[in-house]
Short mmCIF file of C-alpha atoms and ligand atoms in Angstrom, two decimals:
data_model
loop_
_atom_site.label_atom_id
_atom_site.label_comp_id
_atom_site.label_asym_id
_atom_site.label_seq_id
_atom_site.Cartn_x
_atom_site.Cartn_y
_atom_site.Cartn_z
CA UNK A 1302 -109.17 -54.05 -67.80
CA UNK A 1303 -108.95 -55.15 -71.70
CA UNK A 1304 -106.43 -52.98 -73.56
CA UNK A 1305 -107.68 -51.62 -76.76
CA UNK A 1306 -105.51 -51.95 -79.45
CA UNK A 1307 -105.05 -48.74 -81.36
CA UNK A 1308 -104.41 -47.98 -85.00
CA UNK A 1309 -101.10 -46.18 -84.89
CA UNK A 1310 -100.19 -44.05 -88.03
CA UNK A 1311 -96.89 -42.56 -88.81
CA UNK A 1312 -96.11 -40.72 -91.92
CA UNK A 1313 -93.28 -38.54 -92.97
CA UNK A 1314 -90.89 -38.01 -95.75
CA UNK A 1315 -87.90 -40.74 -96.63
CA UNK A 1316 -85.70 -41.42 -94.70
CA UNK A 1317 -86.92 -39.59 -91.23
CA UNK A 1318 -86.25 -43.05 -89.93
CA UNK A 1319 -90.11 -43.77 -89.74
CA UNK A 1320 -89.37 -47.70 -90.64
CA UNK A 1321 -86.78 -48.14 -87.67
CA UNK A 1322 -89.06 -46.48 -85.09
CA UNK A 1323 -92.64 -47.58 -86.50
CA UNK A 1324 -90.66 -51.27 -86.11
CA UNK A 1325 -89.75 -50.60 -82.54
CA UNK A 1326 -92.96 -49.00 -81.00
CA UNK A 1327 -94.76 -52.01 -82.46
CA UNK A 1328 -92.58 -54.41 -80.93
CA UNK A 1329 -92.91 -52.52 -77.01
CA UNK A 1330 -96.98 -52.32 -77.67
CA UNK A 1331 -97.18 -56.66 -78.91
CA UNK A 1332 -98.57 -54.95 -82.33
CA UNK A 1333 -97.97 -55.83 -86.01
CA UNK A 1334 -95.71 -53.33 -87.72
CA UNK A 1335 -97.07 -52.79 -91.08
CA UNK A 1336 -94.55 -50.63 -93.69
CA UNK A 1337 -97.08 -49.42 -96.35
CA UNK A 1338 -94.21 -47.98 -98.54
CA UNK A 1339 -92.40 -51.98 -98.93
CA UNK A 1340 -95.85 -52.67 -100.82
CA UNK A 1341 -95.38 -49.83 -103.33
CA UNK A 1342 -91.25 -51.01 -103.55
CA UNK A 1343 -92.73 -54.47 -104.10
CA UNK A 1344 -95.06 -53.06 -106.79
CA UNK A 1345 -92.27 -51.35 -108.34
CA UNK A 1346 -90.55 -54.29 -108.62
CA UNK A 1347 -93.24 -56.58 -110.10
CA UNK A 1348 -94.05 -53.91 -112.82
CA UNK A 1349 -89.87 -53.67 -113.90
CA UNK A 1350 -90.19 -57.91 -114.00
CA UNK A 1351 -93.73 -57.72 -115.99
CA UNK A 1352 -92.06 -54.96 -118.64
CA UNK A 1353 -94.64 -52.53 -117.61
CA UNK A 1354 -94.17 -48.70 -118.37
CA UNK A 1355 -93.92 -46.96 -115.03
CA UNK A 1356 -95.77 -43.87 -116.40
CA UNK A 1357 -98.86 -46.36 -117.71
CA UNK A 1358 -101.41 -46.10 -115.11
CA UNK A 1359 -104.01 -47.72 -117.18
CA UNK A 1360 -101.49 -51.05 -117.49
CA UNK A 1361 -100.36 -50.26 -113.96
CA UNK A 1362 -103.82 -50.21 -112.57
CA UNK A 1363 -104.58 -53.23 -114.25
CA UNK A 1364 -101.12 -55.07 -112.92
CA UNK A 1365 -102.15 -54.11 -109.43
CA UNK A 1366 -105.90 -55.46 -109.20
CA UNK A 1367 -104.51 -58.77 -110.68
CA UNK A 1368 -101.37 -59.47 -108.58
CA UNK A 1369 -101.79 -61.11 -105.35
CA UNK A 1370 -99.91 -59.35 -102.34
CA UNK A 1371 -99.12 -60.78 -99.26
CA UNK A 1372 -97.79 -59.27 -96.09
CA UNK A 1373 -96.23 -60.46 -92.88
CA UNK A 1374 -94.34 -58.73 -90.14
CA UNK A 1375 -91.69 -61.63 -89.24
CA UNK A 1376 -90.71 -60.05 -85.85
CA UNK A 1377 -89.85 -56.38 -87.12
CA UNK A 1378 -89.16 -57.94 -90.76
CA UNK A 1379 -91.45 -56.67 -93.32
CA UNK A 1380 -91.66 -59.28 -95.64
CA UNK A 1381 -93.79 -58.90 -98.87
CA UNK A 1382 -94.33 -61.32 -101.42
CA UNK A 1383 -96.20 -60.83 -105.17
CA UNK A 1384 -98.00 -63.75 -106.79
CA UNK A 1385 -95.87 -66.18 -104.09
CA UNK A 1386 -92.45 -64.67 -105.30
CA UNK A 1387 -91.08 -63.24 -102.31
CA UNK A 1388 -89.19 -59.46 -102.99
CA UNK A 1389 -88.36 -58.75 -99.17
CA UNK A 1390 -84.37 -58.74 -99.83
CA UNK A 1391 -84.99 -56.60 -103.53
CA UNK A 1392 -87.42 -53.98 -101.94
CA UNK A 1393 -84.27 -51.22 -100.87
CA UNK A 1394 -81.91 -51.92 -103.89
CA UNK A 1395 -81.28 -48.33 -105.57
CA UNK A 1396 -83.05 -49.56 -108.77
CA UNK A 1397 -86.38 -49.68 -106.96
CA UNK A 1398 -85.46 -46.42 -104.91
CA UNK A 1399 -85.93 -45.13 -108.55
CA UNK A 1400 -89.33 -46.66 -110.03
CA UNK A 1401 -91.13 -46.56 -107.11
CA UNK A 1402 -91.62 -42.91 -106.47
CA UNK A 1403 -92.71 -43.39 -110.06
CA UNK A 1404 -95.27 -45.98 -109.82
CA UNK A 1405 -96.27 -44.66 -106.65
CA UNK A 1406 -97.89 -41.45 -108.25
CA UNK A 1407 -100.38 -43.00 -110.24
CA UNK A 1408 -103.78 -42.75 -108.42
CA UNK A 1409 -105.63 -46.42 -109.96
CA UNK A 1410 -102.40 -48.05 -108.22
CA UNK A 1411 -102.88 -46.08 -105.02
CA UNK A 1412 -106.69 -46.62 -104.92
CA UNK A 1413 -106.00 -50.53 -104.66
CA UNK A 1414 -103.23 -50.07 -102.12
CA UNK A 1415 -105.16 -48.05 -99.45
CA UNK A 1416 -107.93 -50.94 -99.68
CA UNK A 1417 -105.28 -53.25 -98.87
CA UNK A 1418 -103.42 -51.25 -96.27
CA UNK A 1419 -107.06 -50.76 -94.58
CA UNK A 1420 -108.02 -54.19 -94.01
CA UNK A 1421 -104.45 -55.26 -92.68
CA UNK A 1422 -105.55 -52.74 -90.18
CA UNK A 1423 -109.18 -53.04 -89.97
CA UNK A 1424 -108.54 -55.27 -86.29
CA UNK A 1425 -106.71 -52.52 -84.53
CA UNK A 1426 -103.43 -53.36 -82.69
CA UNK A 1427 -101.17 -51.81 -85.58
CA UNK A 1428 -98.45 -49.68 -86.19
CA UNK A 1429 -98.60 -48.54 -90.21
CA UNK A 1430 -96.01 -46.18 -91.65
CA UNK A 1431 -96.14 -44.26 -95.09
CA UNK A 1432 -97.06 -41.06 -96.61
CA UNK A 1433 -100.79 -41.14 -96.58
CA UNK A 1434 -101.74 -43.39 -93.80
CA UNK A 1435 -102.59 -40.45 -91.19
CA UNK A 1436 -104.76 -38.58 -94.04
CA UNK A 1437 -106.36 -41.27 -96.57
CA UNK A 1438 -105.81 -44.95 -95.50
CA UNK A 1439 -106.25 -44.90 -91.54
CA UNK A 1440 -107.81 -40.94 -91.06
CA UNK A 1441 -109.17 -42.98 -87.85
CA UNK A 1442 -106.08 -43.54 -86.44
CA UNK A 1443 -106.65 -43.13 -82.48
CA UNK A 1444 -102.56 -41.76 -82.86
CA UNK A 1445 -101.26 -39.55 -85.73
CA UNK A 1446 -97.66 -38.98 -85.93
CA UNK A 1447 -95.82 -36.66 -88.59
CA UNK A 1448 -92.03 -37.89 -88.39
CA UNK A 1449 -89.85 -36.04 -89.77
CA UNK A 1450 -86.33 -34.46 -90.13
CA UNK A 1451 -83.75 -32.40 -91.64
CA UNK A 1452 -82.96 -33.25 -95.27
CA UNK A 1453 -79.17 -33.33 -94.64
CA UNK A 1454 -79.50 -35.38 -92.05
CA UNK A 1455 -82.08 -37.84 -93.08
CA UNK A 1456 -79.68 -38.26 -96.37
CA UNK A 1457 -76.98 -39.12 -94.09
CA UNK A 1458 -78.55 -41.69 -92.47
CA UNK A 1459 -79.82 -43.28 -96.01
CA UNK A 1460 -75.95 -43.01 -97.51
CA UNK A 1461 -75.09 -44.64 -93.78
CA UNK A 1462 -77.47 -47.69 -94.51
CA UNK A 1463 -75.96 -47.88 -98.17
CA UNK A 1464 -72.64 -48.15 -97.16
CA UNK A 1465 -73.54 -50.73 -94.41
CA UNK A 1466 -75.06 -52.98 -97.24
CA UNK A 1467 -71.94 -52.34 -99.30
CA UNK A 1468 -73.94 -49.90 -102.35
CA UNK A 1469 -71.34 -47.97 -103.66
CA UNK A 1470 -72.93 -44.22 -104.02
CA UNK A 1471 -71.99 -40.52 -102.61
CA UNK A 1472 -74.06 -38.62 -100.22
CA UNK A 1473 -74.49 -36.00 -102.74
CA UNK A 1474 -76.05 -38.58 -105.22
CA UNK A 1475 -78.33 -39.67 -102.14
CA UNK A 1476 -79.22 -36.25 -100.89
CA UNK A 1477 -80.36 -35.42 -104.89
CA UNK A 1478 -82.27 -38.37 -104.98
CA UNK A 1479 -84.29 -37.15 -101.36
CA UNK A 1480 -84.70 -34.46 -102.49
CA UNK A 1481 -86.59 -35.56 -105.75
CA UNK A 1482 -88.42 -37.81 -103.70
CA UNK A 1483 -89.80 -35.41 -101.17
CA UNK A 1484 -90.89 -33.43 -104.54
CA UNK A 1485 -92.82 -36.06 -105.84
CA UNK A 1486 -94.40 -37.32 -102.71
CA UNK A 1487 -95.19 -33.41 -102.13
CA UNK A 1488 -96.35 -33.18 -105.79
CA UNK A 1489 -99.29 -35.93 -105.81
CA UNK A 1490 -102.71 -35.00 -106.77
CA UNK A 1491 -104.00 -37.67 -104.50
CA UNK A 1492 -102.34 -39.19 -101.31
CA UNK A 1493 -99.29 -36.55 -101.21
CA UNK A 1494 -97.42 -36.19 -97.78
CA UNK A 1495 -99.63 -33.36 -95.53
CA UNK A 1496 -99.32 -32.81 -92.24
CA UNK A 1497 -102.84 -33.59 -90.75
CA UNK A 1498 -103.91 -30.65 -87.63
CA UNK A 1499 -104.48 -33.84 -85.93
CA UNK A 1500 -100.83 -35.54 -86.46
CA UNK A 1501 -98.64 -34.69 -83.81
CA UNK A 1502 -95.34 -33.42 -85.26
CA UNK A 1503 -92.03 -35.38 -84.00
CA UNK A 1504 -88.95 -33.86 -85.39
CA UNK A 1505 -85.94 -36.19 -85.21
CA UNK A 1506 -83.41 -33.57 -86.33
CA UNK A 1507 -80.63 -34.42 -83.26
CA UNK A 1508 -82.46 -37.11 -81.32
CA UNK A 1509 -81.63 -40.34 -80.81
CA UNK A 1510 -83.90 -43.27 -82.14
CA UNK A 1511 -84.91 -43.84 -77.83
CA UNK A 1512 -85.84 -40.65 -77.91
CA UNK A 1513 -88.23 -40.48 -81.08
CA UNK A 1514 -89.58 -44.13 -79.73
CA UNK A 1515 -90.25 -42.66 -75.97
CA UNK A 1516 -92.47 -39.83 -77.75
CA UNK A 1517 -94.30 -42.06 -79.59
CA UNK A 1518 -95.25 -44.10 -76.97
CA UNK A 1519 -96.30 -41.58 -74.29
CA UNK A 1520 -98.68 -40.46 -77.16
CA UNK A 1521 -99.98 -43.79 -77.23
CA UNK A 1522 -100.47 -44.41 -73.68
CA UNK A 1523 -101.73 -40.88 -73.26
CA UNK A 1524 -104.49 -41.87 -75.76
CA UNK A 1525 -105.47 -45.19 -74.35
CA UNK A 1526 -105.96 -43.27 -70.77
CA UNK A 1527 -107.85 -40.95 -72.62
CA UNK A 1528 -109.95 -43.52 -74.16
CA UNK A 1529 -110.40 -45.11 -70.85
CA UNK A 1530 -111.49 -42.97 -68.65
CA UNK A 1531 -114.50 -41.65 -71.41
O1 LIG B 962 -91.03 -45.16 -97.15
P1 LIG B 962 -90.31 -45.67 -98.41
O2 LIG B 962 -89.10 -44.86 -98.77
O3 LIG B 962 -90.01 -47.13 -98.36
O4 LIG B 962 -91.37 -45.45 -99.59
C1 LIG B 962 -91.09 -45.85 -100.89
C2 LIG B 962 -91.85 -45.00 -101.88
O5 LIG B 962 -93.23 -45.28 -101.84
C3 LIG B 962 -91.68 -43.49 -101.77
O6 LIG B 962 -91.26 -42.99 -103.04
C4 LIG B 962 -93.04 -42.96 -101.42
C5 LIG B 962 -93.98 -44.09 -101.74
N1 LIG B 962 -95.02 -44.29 -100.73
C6 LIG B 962 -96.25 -43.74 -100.97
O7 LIG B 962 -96.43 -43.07 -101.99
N2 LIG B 962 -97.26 -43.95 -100.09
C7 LIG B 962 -97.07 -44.66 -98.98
N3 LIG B 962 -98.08 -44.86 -98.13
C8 LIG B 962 -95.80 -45.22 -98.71
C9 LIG B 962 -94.78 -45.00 -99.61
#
């Protein structure tokens, strides 16, 4: 029998490790991993190199609809290039920690985004992680997951990943910045973080990364027996 190939959408604040795991369940299922919230980073990042004011969304709007984006999920590495420069190893720098939960709250960037983010997954067989796949991009997702996690903890594992790539910065400077981040993504008129009735909840909060992974994919297989046997 022919597997179908689900849409798979994960949302959840930064930092509940939704990039690590969204990475991993693609790679058990053979899908593409698709990380929705490297394409606003990479946006970010074009707009700082263009001189564009990150609270224009006229300018903004217009940036976006002429820039060429393209994708590709190089075995579990989201790589993202704009007009042929590619941003991959720029995306996670602090700097773009900063403007992107800036550009990302201006709806004529957004709007252009979730067309984009819908035909990467208009063929099925993907796993796409953000803050509004499960409600506005993909609310046909055959599996909604809401990932997330204590703030504490979900700053410790961003200050953890810091350190690793040598950024010098405290984990009170890193839990401040969460913290204004999960504001802002809360804050949106349009595309803000909700958890759907239909997004099953996964709470990381003292779990291993197995662990969160194993859920996920029992809620996958669950739903392609369920689609099955209709
Ligand atoms: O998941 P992340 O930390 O890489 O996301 C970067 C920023 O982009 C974050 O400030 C929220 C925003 N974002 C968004 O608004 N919508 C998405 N679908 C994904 C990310």
């Amino acid at each position: 029998m022919e597997k179908r190939r689900l849409k798979v959408a994960i949302d959840g604040p930064a930092g509940a490790g939704k990039s690590t795991v969204a990475r991993t369940v693609a790679r058990r299922l053979g899908y593409t991993y698709l990380d929705t919230g490297a394409m606003y980073r990479a946006l970010a990042l074009a707009a700082v190199e263009r001189g564009i004011p990150l609270d224009d969304p006229v300018r903004l709007g217009e940036m976006v609809r002429s820039i060429h984006m393209t994708v590709r999920d190089d075995g579990g590495l989201f790589r993202v290039w704009v007009d042929g420069q590619e941003l991959t190893d720029r995306l996670r720098d602090p700097s773009t920690d900063k403007a992107v939960k800036l550009i990302a709250m201006h709806r004529p960037v957004r709007e252009v985004m979730v067309e984009i983010q819908r035909s990467l997954a208009r063929e099925g067989g993907v796993v796409m992680e953000g803050r509004d796949i499960t409600s506005v991009v993909l609310p046909d997702a055959e599996v909604k997951v809401f990932l997330t996690g204590d703030v504490r903890e979900r700053a410790r594992r961003r200050w953890q990943e810091l350190q690793a790539k040598g950024v010098k910065i405290s984990w009170e400077e890193v839990l401040d910045e969460l913290i204004q981040r999960d504001r802002k993504d809360l804050e949106r008129d349009w595309g803000k973080l909700v958890k759907l009735p239909d997004a099953h909840l996964v709470d990381t909060t003292g779990k291993t990364q197995d662990e969160v992974v194993a859920e996920i994919l029992k809620l996958c297989e669950e739903k392609e027996i369920a689609l099955h046997s209709r």
